[in-house]
Short mmCIF file of C-alpha atoms and ligand atoms in Angstrom, two decimals:
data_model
loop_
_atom_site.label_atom_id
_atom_site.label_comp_id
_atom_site.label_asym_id
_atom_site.label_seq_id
_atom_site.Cartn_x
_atom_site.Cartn_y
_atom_site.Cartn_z
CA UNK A 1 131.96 43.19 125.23
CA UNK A 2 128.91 44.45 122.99
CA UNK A 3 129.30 44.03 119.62
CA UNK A 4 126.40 45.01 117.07
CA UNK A 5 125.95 43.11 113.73
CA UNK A 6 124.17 44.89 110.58
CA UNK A 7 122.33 42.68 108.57
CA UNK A 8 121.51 39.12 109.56
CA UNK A 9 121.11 37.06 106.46
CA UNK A 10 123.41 34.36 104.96
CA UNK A 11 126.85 36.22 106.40
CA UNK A 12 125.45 38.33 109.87
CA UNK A 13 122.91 35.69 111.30
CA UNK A 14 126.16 33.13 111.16
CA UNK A 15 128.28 35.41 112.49
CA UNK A 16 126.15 36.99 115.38
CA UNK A 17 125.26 33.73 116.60
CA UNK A 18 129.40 32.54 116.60
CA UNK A 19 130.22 35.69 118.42
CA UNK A 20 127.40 35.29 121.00
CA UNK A 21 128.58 31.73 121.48
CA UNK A 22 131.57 32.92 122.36
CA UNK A 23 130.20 35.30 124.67
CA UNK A 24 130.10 38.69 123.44
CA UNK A 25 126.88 40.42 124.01
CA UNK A 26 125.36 40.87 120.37
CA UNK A 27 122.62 43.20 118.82
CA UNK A 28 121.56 42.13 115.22
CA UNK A 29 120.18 45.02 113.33
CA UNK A 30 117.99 43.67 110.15
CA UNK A 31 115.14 46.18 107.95
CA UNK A 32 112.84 42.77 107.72
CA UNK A 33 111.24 42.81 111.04
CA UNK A 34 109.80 39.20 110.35
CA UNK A 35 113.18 38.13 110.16
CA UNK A 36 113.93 40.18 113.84
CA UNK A 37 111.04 37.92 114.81
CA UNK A 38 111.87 34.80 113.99
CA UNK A 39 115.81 35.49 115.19
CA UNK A 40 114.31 36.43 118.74
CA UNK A 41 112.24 33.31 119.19
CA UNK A 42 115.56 31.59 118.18
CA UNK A 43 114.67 30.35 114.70
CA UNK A 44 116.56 30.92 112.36
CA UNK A 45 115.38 32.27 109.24
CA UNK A 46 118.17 30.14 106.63
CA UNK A 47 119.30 26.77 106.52
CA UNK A 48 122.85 26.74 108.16
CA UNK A 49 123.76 22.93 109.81
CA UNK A 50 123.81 23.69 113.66
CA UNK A 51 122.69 27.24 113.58
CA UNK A 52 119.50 26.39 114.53
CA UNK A 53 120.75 24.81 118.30
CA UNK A 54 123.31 27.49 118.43
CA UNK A 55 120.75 30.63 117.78
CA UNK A 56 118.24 28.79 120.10
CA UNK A 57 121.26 28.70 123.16
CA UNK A 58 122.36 32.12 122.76
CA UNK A 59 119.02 33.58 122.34
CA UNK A 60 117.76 31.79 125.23
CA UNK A 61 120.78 32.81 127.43
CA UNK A 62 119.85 36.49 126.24
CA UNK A 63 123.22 36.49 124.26
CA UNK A 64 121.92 37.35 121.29
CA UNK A 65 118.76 40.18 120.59
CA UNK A 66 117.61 41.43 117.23
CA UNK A 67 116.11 44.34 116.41
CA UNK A 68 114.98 46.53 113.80
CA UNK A 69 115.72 49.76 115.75
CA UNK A 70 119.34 51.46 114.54
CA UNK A 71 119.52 53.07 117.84
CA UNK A 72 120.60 49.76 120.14
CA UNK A 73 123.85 50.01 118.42
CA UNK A 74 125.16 53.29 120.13
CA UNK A 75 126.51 51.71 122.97
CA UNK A 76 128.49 48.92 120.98
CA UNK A 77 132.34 48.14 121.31
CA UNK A 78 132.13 47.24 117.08
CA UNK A 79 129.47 48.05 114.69
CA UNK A 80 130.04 44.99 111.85
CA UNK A 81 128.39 45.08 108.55
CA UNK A 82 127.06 42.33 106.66
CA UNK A 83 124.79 43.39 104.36
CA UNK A 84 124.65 42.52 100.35
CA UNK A 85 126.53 43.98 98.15
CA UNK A 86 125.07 42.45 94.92
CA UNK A 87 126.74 42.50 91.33
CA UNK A 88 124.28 43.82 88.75
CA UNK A 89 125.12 43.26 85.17
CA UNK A 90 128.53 43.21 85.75
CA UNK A 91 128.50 46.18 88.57
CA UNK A 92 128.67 46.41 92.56
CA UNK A 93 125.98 48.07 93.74
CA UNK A 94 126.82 49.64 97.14
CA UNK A 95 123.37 50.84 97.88
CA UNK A 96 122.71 48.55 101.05
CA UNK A 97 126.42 49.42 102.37
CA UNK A 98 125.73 53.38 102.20
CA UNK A 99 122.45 53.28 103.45
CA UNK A 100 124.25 50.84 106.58
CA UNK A 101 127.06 52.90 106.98
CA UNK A 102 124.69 56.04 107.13
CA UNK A 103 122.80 54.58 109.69
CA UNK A 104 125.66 54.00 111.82
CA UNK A 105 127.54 57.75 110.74
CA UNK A 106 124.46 59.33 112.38
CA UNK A 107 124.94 57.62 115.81
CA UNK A 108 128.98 56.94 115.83
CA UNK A 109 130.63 57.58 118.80
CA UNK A 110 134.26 58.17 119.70
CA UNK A 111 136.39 54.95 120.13
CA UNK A 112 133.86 53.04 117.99
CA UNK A 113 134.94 50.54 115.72
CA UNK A 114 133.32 50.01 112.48
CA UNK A 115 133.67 46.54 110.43
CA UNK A 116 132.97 45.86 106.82
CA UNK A 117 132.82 42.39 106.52
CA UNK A 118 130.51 42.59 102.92
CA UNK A 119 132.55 41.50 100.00
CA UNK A 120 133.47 45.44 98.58
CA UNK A 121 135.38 46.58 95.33
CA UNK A 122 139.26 47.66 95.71
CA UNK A 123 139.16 51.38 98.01
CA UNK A 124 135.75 50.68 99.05
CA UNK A 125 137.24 51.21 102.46
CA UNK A 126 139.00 54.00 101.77
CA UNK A 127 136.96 55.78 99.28
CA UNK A 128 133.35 54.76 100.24
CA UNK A 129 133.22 53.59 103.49
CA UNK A 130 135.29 56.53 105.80
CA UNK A 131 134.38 59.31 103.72
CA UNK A 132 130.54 58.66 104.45
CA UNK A 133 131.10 57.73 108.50
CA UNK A 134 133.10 60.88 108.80
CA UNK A 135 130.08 63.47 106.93
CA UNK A 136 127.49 61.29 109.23
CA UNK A 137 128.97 61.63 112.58
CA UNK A 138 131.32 64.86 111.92
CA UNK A 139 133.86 62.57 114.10
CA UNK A 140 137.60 62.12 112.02
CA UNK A 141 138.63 58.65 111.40
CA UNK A 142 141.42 58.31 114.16
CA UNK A 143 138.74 58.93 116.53
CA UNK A 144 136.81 56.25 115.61
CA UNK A 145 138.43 52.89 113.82
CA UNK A 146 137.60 51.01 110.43
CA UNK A 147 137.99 48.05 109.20
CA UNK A 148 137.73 45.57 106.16
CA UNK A 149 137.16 42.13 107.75
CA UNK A 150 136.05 40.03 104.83
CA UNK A 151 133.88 36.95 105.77
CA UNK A 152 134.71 34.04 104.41
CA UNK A 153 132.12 32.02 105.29
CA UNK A 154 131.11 28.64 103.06
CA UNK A 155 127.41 27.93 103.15
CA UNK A 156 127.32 24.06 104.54
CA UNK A 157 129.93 24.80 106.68
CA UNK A 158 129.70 28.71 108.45
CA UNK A 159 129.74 27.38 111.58
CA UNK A 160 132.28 25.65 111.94
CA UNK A 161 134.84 27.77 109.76
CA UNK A 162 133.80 30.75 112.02
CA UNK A 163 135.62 29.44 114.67
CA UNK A 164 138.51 28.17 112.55
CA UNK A 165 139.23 29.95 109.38
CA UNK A 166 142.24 32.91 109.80
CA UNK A 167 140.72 36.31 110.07
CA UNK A 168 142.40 39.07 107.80
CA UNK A 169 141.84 42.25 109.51
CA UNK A 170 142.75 44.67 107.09
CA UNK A 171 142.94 48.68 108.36
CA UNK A 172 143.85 52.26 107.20
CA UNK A 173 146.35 52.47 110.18
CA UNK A 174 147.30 50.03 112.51
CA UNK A 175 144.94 51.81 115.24
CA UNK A 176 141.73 50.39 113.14
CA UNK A 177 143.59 46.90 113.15
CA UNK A 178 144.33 46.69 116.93
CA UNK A 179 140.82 47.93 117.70
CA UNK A 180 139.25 45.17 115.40
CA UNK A 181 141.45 42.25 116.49
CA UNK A 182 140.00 42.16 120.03
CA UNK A 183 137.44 41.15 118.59
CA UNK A 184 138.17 38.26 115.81
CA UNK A 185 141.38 37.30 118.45
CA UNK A 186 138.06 36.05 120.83
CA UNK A 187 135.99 34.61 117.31
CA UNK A 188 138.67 32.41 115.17
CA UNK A 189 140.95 29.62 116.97
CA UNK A 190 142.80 30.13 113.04
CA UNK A 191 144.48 33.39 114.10
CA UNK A 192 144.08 37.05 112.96
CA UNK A 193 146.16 37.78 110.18
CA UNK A 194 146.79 41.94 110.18
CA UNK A 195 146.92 43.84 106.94
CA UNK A 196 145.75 46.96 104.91
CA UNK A 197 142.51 47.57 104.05
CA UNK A 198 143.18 47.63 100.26
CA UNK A 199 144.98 44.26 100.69
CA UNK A 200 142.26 43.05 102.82
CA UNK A 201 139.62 43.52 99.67
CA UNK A 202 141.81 42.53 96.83
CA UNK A 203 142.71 38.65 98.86
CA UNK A 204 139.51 38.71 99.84
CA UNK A 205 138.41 39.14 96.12
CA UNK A 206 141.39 36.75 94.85
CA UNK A 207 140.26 33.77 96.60
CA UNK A 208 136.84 33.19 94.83
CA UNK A 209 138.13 35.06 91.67
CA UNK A 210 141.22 31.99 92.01
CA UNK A 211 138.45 29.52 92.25
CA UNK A 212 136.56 30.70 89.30
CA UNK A 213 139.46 30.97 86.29
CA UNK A 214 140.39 27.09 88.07
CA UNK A 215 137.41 26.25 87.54
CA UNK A 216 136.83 27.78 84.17
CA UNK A 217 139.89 26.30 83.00
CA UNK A 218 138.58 23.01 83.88
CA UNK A 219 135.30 23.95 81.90
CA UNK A 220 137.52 24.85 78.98
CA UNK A 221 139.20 21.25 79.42
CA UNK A 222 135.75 19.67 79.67
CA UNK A 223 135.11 20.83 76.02
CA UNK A 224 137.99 19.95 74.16
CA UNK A 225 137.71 16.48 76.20
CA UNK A 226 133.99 16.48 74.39
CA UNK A 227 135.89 17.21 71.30
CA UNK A 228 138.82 15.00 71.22
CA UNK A 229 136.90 11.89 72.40
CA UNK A 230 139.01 12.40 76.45
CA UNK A 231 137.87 12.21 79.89
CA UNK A 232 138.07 15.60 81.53
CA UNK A 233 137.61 13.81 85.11
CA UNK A 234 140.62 11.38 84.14
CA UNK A 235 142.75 14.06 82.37
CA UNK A 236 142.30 16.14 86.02
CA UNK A 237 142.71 13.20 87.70
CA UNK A 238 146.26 12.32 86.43
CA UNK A 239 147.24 16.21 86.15
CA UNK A 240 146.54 16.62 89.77
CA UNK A 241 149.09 13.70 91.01
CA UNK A 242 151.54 16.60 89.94
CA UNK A 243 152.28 18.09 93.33
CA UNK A 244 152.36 21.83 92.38
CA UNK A 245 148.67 20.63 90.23
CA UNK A 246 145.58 21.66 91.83
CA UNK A 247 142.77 21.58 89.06
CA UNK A 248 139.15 22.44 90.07
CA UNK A 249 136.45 20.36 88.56
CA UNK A 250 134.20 20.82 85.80
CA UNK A 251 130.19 20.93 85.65
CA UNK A 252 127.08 22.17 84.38
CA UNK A 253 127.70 25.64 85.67
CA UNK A 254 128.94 27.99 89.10
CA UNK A 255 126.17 29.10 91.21
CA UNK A 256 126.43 30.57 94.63
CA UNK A 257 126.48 34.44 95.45
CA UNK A 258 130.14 34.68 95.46
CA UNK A 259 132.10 32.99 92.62
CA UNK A 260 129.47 34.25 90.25
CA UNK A 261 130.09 38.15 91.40
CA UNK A 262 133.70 38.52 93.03
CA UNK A 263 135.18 38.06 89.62
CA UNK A 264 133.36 40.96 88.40
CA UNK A 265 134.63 43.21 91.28
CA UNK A 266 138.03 42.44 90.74
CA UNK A 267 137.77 42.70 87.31
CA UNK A 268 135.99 45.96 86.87
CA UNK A 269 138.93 48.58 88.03
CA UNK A 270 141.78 46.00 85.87
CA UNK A 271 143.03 47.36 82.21
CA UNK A 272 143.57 45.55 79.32
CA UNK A 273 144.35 41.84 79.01
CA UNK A 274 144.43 41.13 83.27
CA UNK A 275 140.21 42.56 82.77
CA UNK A 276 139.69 40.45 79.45
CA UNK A 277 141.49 37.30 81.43
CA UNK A 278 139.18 37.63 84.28
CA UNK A 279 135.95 38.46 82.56
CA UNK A 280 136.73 35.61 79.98
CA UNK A 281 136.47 32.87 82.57
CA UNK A 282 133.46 34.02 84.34
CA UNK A 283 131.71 34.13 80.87
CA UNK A 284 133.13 30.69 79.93
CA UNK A 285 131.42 29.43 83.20
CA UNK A 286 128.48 31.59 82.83
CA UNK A 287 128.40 29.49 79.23
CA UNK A 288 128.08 26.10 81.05
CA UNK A 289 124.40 25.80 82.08
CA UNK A 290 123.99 26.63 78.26
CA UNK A 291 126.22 23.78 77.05
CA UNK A 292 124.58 21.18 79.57
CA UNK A 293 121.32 22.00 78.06
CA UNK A 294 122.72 21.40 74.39
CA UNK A 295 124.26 18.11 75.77
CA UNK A 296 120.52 17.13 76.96
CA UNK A 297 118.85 17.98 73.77
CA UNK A 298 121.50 15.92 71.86
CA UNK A 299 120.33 13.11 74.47
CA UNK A 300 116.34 13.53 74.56
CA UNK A 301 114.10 13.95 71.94
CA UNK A 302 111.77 16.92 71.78
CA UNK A 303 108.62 17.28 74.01
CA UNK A 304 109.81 13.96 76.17
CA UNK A 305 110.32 14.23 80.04
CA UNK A 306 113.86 15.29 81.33
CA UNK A 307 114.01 14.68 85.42
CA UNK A 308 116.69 17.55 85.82
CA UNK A 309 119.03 16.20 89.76
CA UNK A 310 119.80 18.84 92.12
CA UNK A 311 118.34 22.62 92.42
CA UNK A 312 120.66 23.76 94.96
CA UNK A 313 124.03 25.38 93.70
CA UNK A 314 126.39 23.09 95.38
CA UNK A 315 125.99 19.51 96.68
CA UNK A 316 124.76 19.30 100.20
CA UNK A 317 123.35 22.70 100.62
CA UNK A 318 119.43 23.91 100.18
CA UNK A 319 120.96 27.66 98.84
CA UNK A 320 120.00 28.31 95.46
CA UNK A 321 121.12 31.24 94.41
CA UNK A 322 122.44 31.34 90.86
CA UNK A 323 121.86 27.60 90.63
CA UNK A 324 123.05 26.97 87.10
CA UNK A 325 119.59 24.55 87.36
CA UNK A 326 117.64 27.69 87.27
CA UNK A 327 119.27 28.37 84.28
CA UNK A 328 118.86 24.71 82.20
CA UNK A 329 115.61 25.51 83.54
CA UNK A 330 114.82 28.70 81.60
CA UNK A 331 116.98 27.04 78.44
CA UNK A 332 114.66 24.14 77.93
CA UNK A 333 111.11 24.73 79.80
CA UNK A 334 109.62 24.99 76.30
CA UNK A 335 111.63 22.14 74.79
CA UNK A 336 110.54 19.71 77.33
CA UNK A 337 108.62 18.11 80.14
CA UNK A 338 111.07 18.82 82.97
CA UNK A 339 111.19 17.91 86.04
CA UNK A 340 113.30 18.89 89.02
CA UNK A 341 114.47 17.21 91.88
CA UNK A 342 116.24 18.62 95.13
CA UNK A 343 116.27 16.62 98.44
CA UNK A 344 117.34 19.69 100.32
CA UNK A 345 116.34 23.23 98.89
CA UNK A 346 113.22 23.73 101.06
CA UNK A 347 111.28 27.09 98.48
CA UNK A 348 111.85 27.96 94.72
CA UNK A 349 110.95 30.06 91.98
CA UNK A 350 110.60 26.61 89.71
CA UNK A 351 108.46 23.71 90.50
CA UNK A 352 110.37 20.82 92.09
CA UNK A 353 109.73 18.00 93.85
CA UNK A 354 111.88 16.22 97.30
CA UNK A 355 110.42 12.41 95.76
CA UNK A 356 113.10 10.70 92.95
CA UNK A 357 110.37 8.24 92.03
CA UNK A 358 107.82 11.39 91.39
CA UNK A 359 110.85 13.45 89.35
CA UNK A 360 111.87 10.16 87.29
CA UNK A 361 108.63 8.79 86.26
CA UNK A 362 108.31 8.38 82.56
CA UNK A 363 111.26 10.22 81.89
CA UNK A 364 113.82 9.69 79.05
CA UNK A 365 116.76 11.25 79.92
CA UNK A 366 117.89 11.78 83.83
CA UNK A 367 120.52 14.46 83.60
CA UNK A 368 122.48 15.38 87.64
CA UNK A 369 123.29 19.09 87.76
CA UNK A 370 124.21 19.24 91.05
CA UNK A 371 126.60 17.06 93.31
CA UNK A 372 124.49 15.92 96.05
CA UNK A 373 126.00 13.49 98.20
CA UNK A 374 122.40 11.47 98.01
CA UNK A 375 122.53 10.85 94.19
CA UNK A 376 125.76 8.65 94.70
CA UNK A 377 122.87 6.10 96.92
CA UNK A 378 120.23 5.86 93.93
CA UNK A 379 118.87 2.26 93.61
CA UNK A 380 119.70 2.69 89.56
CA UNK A 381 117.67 -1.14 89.45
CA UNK A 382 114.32 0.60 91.04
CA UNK A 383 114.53 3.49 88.91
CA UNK A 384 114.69 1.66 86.03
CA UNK A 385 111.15 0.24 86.17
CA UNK A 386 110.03 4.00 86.25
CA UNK A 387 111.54 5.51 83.06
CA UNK A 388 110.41 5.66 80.20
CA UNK A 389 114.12 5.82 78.24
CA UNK A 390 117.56 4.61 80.10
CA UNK A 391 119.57 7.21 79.41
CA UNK A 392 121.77 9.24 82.05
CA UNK A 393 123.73 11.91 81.88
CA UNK A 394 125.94 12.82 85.01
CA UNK A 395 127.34 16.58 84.73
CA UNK A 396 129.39 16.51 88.33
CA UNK A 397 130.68 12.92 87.46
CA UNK A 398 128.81 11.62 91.00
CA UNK A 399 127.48 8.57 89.84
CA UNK A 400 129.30 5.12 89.67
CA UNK A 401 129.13 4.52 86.00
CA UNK A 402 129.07 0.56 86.27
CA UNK A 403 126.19 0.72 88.82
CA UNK A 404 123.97 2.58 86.46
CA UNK A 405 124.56 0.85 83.60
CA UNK A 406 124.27 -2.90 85.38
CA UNK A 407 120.68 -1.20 85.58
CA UNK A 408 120.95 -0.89 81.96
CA UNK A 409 121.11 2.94 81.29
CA UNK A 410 123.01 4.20 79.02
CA UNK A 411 125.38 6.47 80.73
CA UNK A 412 126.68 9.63 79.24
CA UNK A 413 128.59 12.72 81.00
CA UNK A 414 129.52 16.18 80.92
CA UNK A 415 133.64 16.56 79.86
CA UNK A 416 133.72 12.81 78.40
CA UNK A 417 133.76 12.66 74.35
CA UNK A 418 133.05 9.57 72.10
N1 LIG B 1 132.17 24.34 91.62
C1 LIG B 1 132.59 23.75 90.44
N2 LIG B 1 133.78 23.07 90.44
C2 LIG B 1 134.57 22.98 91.55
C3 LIG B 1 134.14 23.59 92.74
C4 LIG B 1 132.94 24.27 92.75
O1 LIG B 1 131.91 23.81 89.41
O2 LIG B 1 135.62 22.35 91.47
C5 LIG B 1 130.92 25.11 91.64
C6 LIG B 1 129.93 24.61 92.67
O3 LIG B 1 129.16 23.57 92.17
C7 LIG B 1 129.11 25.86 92.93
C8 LIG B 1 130.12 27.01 92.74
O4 LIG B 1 131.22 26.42 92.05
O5 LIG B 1 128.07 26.00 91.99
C9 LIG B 1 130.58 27.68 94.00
O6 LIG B 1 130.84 26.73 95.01
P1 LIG B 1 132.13 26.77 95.96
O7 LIG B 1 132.17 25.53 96.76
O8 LIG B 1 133.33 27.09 95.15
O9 LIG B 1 131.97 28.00 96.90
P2 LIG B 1 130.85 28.88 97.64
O10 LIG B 1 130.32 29.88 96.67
O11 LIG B 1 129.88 28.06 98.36
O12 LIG B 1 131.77 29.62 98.71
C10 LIG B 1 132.94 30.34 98.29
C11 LIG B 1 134.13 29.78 99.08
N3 LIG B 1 135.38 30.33 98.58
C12 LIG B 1 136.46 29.57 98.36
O13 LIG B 1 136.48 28.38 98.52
C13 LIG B 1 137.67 30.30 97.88
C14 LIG B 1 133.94 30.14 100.54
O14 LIG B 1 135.03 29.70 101.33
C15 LIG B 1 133.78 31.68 100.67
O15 LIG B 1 133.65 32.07 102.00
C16 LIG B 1 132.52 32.06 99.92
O16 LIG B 1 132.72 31.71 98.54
C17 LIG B 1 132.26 33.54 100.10
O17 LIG B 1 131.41 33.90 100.91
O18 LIG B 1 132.95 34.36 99.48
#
């Protein structure tokens, strides 16, 4: 079966690669013809653990075959879409979905079946999506399908969820769902679960919308904790031994391209309190990087060298996008010598540096922003003959507090008062 894949970046590059691994015969449509390159030599262009055997095997096999040409889709069982669909100040812009589903109106077939697996507002389907195929093509939806398919894929771990996670296949009519599920029935040993379209978006947007109040809430713990003299990380500890208890964890901030826009699409079309409940813990969060940077100027003096741990957005990844470190970054670059360290994250807008010893040296206060698994392995004894001051202070609560301060640091963290 052919399937075609629009846009292969963090979501369609994953997901073109599972599918040709599973032998479909896949065309990956991307505008960056560098990217196109790179995909058909079989490297790929992101950091995703085993993508880069998998692309390599399907590639090689002739499985896979990107292209910057449109017109190798026409002959495609399913036409899925993966391109962004960023949040700007608040607001989805669509602008890489139209032009995609454009594209695709213009050469749509009958018996096509089109996918939106992008992350879209409520309707998007309905509203957006079919209106625009049926002007391009002049076909009716009923002769060809459509779909909301929203991926649900975790950077660190795409591909191996791809071929686990449930699919929810969510269609205008239950044509568009049996024409989509032969081909997530082939993907996903976790089952396709069939819905609606509209209920496809709003779960889709209710999972990392869940995940950001939880972990807003534990934010808002963390700083009554820092008020009351508590330990957020022992208060969630003892909460979660409930069994209906399921608190997220606090930190210096929520990165990633999904918890840090979903909210907004979710929130956006709400009235009233349900929009201010939303919008209030997604600004609470969006508050953190600011409150880690006022813990660190409580901690470090003016003009003194801060070694800022992590880059990435999330422990064990090299993705950076809205890293709250960029943030901190921006907050105190003119307060400080900083310095940033990131084991994994490979390019950045900042400086940064791969060597601890380099990031440490002469520093007075080493402050972890992001959970790397590496930081829990620091030789706390070694990097005590580089620093200037021996202060630390851990905002993921990664280190082992009685290690660092048998180095003699003084150890301080985000959520713990005095
Ligand atoms: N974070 C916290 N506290 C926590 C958990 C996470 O502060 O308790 C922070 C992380 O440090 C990070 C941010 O939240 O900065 C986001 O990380 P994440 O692990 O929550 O998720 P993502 O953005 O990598 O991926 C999410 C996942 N969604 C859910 O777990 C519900 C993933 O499964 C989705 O596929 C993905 O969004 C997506 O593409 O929508």
């Amino acid at each position: 079966m052919k399937v075609a894949v629009i846009g292969l970046g963090y979501v369609g590059l994953p997901l073109a690669t599972a599918l040709a691994y599973k032998g479909f015969d896949v065309i990956g449509v991307d505008v960056v013809p560098k990217k196109v390159e790179m995909i058909n030599k079989g490297i790929p262009p992101i950091e995703e653990p085993k993508l880069p055997e998998m692309l390599k095997e399907v590639v090689e096999k002739g499985k896979l075959k990107a292209t910057t040409n449109y017109d190798e889709i026409r002959d495609a069982y399913a036409i899925i879409i993966a391109v962004p669909t960023p949040v700007k100040e608040g607001k989805p812009d669509l602008s890489y979905l139209e032009s995609a589903l454009r594209e695709i109106g213009k050469r749509l077939k009958k018996g096509q079946v089109v996918i939106i697996e992008s992350t879209i507002p409520p309707g998007t389907t309905q509203n957006f999506a079919k209106k625009i195929l049926e002007e391009e093509s002049g076909l009716k939806h009923g002769e060809f399908y459509l779909v909301h398919a929203p991926e649900r894929l975790a950077p660190g771990k795409a591909m191996v969820e791809l071929f686990t996670v449930p699919k929810l296949v969510g269609g205008l009519t239950k044509e568009d769902v049996e024409a989509a599920k032969k081909v997530y029935e082939k993907l996903t040993s976790g089952g396709v679960i069939e819905t609606s379209a509209i209920n496809a978006e709003m779960s889709k947007l209710a999972e990392n919308t869940f995940r950001d109040l939880n972990i807003a809430f534990a934010n808002a713990l963390a700083l009554l904790a820092e008020e009351l003299g508590a330990n957020v990380w022992e208060v969630i500890r003892l909460a979660n031994t409930h069994p209906r208890v399921n608190i997220h964890l606090p930190g210096p901030g929520v990165g990633g391209p999904c918890l840090t826009k979903d909210p907004y699409m979710l929130a956006n079309p709400m009235k009233g309190l349900a929009k201010e409940l939303i919008i209030t813990g997604r600004k609470l969060n969006e508050y953190m990087p600011k409150h880690f940077s006022e813990l660190i100027e409580k901690l470090a003096k003016p003009g003194s060298k801060v070694a800022l741990l992590g880059l990435a957005y999330k422990g064990g990844v090299d993705d950076i996008r809205e890293s709250p470190t960029l943030k901190i970054y921006e907050y105190l670059k003119d307060k400080y010598e900083l310095s940033v360290h990131d084991p994994y994250v490979k390019e950045a807008p900042i400086p940064f540096t791969k060597d601890l010893k380099e990031a440490v040296k002469g520093a007075s206060l080493i402050a972890v922003v992001t959970d790397h698994p590496d930081y829990k392995e620091i030789d706390w004894e070694e990097v005590a003959k580089l620093v200037k001051e021996k202060v630390v202070l851990d905002g993921r609560n990664v280190l082992d507090k009685e290690r660092v301060e048998r180095a003699g640091f003084e150890y301080k963290a985000l959520g713990v008062g005095e």
